[in-house]
Coordinates of C-alpha atoms in Angstrom, one line a residue:
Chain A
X152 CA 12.0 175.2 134.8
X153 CA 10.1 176.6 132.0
X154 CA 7.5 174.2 132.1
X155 CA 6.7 173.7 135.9
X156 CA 6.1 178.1 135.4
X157 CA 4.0 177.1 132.4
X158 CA 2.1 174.6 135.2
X159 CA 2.3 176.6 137.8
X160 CA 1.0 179.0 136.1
X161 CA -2.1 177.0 134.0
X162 CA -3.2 175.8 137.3
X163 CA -3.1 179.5 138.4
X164 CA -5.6 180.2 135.9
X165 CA -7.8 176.8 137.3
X166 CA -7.0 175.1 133.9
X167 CA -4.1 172.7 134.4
X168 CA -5.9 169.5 134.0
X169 CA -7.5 170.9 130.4
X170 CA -3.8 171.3 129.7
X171 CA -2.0 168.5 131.1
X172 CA -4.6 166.4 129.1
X173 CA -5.0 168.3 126.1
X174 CA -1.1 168.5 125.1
X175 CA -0.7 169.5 121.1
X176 CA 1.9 169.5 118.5
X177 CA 2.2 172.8 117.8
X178 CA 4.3 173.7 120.6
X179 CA 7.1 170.6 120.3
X180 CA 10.3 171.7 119.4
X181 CA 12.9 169.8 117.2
X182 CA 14.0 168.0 120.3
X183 CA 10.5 166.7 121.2
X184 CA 10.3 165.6 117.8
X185 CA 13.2 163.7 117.8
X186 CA 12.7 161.8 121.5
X187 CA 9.0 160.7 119.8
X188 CA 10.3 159.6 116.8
X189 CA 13.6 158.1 117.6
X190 CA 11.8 156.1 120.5
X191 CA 9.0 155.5 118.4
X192 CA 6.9 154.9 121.4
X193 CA 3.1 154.3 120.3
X194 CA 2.5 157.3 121.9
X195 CA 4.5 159.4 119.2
X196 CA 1.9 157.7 116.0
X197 CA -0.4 160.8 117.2
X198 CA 2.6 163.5 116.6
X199 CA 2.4 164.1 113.2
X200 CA 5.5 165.6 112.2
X201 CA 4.4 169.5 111.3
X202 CA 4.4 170.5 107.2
X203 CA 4.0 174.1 107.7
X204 CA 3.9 176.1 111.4
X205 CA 1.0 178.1 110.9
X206 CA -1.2 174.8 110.2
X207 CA -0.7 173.2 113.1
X208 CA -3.0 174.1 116.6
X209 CA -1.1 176.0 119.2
X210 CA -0.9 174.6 122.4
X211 CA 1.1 173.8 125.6
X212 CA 4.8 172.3 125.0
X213 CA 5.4 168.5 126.2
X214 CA 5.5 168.4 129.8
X215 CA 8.8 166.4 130.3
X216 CA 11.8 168.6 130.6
X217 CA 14.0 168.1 127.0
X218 CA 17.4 167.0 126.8
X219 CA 20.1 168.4 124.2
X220 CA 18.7 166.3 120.9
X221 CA 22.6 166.5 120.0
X222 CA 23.5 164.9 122.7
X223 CA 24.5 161.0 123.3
X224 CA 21.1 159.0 123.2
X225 CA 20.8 158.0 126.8
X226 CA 21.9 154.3 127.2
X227 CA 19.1 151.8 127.4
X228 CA 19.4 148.6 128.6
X229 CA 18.4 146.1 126.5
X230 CA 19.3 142.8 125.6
X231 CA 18.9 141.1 121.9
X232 CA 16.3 138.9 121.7
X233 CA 17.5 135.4 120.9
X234 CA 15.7 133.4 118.2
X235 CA 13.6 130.3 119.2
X236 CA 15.7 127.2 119.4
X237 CA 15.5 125.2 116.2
X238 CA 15.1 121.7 117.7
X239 CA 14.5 120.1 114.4
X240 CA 18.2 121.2 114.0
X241 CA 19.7 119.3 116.9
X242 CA 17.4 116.2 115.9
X243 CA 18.6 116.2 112.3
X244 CA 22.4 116.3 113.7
X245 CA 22.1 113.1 115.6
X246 CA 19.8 111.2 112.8
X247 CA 22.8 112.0 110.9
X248 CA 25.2 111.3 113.6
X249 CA 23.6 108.0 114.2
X250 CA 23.6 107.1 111.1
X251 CA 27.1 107.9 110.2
X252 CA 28.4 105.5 113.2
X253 CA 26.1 102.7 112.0
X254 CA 27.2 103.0 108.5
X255 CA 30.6 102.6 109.3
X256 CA 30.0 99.9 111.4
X257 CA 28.6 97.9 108.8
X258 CA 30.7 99.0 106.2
X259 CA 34.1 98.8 108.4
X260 CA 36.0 95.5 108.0
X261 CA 36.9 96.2 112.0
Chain B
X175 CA 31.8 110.9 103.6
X176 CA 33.7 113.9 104.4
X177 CA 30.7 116.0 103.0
X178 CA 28.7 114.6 104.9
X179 CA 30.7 114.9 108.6
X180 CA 30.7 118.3 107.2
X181 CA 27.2 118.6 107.2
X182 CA 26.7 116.6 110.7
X183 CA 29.4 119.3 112.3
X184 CA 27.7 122.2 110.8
X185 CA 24.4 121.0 112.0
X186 CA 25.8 120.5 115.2
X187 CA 27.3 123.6 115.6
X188 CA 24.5 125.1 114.8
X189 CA 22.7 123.6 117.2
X190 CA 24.9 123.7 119.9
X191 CA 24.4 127.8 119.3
X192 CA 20.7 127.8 119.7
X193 CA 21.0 126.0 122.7
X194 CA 23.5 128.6 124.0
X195 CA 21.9 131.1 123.3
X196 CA 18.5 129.6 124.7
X197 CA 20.6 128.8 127.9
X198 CA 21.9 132.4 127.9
X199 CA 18.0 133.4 128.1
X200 CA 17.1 131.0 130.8
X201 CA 19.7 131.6 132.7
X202 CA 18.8 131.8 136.2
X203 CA 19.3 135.5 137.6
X204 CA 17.6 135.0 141.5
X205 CA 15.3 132.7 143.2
X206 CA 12.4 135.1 145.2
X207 CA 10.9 132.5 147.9
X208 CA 12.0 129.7 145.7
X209 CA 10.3 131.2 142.4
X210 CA 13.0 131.2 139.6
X211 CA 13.7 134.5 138.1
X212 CA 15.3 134.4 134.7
X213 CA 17.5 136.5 132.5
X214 CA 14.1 136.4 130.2
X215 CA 12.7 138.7 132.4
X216 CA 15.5 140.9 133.1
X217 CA 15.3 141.7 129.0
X218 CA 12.0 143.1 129.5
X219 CA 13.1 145.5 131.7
X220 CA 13.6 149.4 130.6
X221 CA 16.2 149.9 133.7
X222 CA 19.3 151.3 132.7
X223 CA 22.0 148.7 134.3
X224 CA 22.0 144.8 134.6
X225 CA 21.5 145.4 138.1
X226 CA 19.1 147.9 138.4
X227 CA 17.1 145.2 136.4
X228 CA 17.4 143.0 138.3
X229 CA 16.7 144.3 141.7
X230 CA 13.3 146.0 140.0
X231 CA 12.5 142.1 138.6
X232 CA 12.9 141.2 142.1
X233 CA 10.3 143.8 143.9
X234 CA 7.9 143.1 141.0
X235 CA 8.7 139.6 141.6
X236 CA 7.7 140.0 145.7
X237 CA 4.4 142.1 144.4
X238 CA 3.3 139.2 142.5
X239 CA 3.9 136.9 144.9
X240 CA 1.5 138.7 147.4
X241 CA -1.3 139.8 144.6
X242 CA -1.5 135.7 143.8
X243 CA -1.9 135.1 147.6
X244 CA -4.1 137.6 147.8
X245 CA -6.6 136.2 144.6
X246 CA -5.8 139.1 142.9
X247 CA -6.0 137.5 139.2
X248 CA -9.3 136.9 140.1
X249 CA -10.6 140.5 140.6
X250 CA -12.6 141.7 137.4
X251 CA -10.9 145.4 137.6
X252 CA -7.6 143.3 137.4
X253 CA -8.8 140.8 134.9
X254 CA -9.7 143.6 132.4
X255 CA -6.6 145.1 132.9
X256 CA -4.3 142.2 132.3
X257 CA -6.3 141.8 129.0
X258 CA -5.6 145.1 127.7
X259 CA -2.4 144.9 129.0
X260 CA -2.2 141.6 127.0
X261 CA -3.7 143.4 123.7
X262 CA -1.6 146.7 124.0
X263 CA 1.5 144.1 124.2
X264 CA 0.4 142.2 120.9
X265 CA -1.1 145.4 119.3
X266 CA 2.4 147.0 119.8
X267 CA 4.4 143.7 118.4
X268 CA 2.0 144.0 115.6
X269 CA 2.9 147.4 115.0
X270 CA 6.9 146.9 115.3
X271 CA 6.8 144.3 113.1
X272 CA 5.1 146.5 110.3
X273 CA 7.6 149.3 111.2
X274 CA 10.7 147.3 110.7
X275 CA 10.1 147.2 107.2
X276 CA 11.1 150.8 107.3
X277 CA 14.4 151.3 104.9
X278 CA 17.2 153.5 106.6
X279 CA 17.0 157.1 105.0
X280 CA 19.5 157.6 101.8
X281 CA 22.1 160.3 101.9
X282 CA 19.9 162.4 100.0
X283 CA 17.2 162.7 102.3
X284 CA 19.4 163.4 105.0
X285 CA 21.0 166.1 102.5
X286 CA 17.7 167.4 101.9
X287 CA 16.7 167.4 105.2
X288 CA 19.6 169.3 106.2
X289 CA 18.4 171.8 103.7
X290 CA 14.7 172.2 104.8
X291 CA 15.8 173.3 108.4
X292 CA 18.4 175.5 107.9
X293 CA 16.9 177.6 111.4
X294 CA 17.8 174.1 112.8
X295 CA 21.2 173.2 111.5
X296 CA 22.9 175.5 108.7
X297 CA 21.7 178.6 110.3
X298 CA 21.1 177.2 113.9
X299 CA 21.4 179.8 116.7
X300 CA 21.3 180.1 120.2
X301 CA 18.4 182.4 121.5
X302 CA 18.7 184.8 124.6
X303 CA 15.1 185.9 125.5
X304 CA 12.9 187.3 127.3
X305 CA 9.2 186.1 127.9
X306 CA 5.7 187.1 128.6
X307 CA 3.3 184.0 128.8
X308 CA -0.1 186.0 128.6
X309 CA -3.5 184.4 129.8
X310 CA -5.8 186.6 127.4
X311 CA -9.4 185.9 125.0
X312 CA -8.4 185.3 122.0
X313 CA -10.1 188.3 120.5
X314 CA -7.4 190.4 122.8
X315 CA -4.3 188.4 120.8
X316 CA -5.0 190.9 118.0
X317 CA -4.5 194.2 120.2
X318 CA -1.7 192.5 122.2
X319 CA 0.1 192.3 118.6
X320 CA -0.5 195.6 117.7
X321 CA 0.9 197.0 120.9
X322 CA 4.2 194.5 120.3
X323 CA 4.5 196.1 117.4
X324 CA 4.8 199.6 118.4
X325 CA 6.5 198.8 121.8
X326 CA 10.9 198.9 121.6
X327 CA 10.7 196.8 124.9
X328 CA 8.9 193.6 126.6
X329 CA 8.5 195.8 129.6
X330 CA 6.4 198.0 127.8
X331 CA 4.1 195.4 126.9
X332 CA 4.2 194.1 130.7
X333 CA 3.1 197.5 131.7
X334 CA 0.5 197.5 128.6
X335 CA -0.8 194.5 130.2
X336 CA -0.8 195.0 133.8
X337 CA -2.9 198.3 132.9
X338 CA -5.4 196.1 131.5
X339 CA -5.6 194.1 134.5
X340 CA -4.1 190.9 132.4
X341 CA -3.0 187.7 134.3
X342 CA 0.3 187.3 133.0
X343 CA 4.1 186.0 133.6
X344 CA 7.3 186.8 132.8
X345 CA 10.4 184.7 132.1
X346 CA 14.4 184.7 130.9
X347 CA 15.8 181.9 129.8
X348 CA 18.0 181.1 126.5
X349 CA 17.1 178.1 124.4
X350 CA 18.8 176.6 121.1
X351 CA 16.7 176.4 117.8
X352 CA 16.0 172.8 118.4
X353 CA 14.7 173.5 122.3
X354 CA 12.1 176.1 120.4
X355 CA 8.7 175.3 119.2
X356 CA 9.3 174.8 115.9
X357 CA 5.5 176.6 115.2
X358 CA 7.7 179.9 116.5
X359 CA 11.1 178.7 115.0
X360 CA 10.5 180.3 111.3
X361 CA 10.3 183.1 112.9
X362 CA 12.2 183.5 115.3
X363 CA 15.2 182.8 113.2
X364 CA 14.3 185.8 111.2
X365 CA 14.3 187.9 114.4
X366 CA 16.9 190.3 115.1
X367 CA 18.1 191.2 118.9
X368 CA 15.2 193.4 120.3
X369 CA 12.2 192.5 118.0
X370 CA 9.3 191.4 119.6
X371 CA 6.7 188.8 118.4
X372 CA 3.7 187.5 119.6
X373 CA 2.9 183.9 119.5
X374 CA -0.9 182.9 120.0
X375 CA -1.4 179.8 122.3
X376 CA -4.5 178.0 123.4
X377 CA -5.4 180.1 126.3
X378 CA -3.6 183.3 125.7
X379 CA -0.2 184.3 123.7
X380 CA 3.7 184.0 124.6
X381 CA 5.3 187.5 123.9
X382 CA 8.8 187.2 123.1
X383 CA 11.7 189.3 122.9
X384 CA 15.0 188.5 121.6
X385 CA 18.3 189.7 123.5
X386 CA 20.7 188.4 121.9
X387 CA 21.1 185.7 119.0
X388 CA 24.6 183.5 119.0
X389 CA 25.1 181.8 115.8
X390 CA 25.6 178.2 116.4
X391 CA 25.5 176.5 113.1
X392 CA 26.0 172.4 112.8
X393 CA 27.4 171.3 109.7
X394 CA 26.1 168.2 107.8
X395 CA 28.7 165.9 109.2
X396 CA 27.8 167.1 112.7
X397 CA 24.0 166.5 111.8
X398 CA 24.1 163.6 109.8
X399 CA 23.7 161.1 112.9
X400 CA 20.8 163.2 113.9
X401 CA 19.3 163.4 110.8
X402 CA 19.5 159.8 110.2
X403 CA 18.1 158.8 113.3
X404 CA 14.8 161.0 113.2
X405 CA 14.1 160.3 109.7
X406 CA 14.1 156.5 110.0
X407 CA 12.0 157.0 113.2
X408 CA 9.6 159.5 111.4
X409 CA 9.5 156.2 108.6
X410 CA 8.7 153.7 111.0
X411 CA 6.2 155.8 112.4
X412 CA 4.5 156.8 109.2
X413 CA 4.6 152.9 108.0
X414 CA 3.2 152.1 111.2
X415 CA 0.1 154.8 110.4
X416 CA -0.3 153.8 107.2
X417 CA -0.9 149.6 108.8
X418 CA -3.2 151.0 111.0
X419 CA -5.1 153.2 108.4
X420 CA -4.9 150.3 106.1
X421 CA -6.4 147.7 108.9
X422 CA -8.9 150.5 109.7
X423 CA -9.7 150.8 105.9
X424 CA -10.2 147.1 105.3
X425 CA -12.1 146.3 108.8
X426 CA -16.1 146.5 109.6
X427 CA -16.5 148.9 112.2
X428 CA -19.8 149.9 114.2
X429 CA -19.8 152.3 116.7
X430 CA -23.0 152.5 119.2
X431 CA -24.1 155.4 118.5
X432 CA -23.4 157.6 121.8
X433 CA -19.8 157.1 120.7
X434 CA -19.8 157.8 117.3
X435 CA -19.4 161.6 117.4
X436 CA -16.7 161.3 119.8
X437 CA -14.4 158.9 118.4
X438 CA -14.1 160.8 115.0

């Protein structure tokens, strides 16, 4: 709610786009931080996590409304990536398969 | 002999679970107009359920369909933006890759963390305020403070304001340390109920006034998960800065001159 007043009023004073565009560090909270970082979109390589307040450029907060940063990550839905399929594997099983069989053929008195 | 049906079973069972899991990947998920949609594509979906996933595969699916009948891929405006789609995509691999070496945070950091930020966790409190978000000069921030300082209330300041014919807006709301800029959080966790402080922003300054301060402190325990979290996401970040200032270091760059002054 905070932020669409902030909006509102930037584009009040005929400046929104300067500060829609132009969106700083200085003014991310904790819970910001955390939502760049533990996402680690490439987005968030530009936040720079603050050493001291006073240092850092003062500008508008992020623009998309915060959840609790104690609260449950959201779920995601993602699915492990499964590893390439080692063919070489499969190919070795049957050389040794085949091999197996014939050497019992020619071995077995049957 | 048995050592070495060992080795064929273990092979084979090996194999048998790469090809399961392969299957598992190609599994078919829907046909659009006969094309095959596979649980491949499903992964690289950000929806939040299965099926969500798959009914946004599907649209995207349709959209495809039509943009190939249509000679789409042929467009230059599309060309160009399939290859930067298909550099951001390896550019970002790249970068995840370097980032995985990242080693979880010890206990220690997360210890010392927890006491760097005690306005965040030890000493975490839940703010009731009330706010002015001033459009001023800068050279008016300076005034504005000195008139916060010798006002008891934000309403004096509004009227201080309004006077001078300053564009401003007032707001309520109550916020938790971590919800708070943290470039106002030093401070404001020194604030007692009533104090009034003036925060300078790019095209004016946010007056604040406290009401009323709830102490809401999170132990370590309560934190830990937290802390954890951020920190190994603030190390893969800064091993991911460090490739790219490392690539940037070791590579020959020319900028055309037009661009030069801009891009640094």
């Amino acid at each position: 709610m905070k932020i669409l007043r902030r909006l509102a009023f930037a584009f009040v004073l005929g400046c929104s786009c300067a500060v829609a565009d132009d969106a700083q560090p200085g003014l991310y909270s904790f819970a910001d931080l955390y939502r760049l970082t533990v996402n680690a979109s490439p987005e968030a390589l530009a936040f720079a996590l603050p050493a001291a307040p006073e240092q850092i450029p003062l500008h508008v907060r992020v623009a998309a409304a915060m959840p609790d940063a104690f609260a449950v990550a959201e779920p995601r839905f993602t699915v492990a990536q499964a590893s390439a399929t080692r063919g070489w594997m499969l190919l070795l099983a049957g050389l040794a398969a085949a091999s197996w069989v014939a050497h019992r053929r020619l071995t077995s008195a049957y | 002999m048995r050592l070495l049906s060992f080795i064929v079973l273990t092979l084979g069972l090996a194999g048998c679970e790469r090809v399961a899991a392969d299957r598992a990947d190609a599994q078919l998920v829907a046909r659009v107009n006969g094309i095959e949609i596979s649980a491949r594509e499903i992964r690289t979906s950000a929806s939040p359920s299965v099926a969500q996933a798959v009914e946004k595969v599907i649209d995207r699916e349709l959209l495809v369909q039509k943009a190939l009948e249509a000679g789409l891929e042929r467009d230059p405006q599309v060309k160009d933006s399939i290859d930067n789609a298909r550099r951001q995509v390896l550019a970002q691999a790249y970068l995840d890759r370097a980032a995985s070496a990242a080693t979880q945070p010890t206990k220690e950091e997360v210890r010392a963390f927890y006491a760097e930020n005690p306005a965040l966790f030890a000493e975490r409190r839940l703010y009731r305020m009330r706010e002015l978000i001033v459009s001023a000069p800068a050279e008016l921030i300076d005034v504005l403070r000195a008139q916060a300082a010798r006002s008891s209330d934000l309403q004096e300041v509004a009227a201080w304001l309004k006077a001078r014919n300053a564009r401003f807006t007032m707001a309520a709301e109550t916020q938790p340390a971590e919800q708070l800029p943290l470039a106002y959080l030093q401070q404001m966790a020194r604030m007692k109920p009533g104090e009034i402080a003036v925060f300078p922003i790019q095209l004016g300054a946010n007056v604040i006034q406290v009401v009323q301060v709830e102490e809401a402190p999170l132990g370590l325990e309560q934190s830990q998960t937290v802390i954890e979290q951020f920190l190994a996401g603030r190390k893969r970040l800064e091993l991911a800065a460090a490739e790219v200032k490392r690539l940037r270091a070791s590579a020959h760059i020319e900028y055309v001159a037009q661009f030069k002054q801009s891009t640094r």
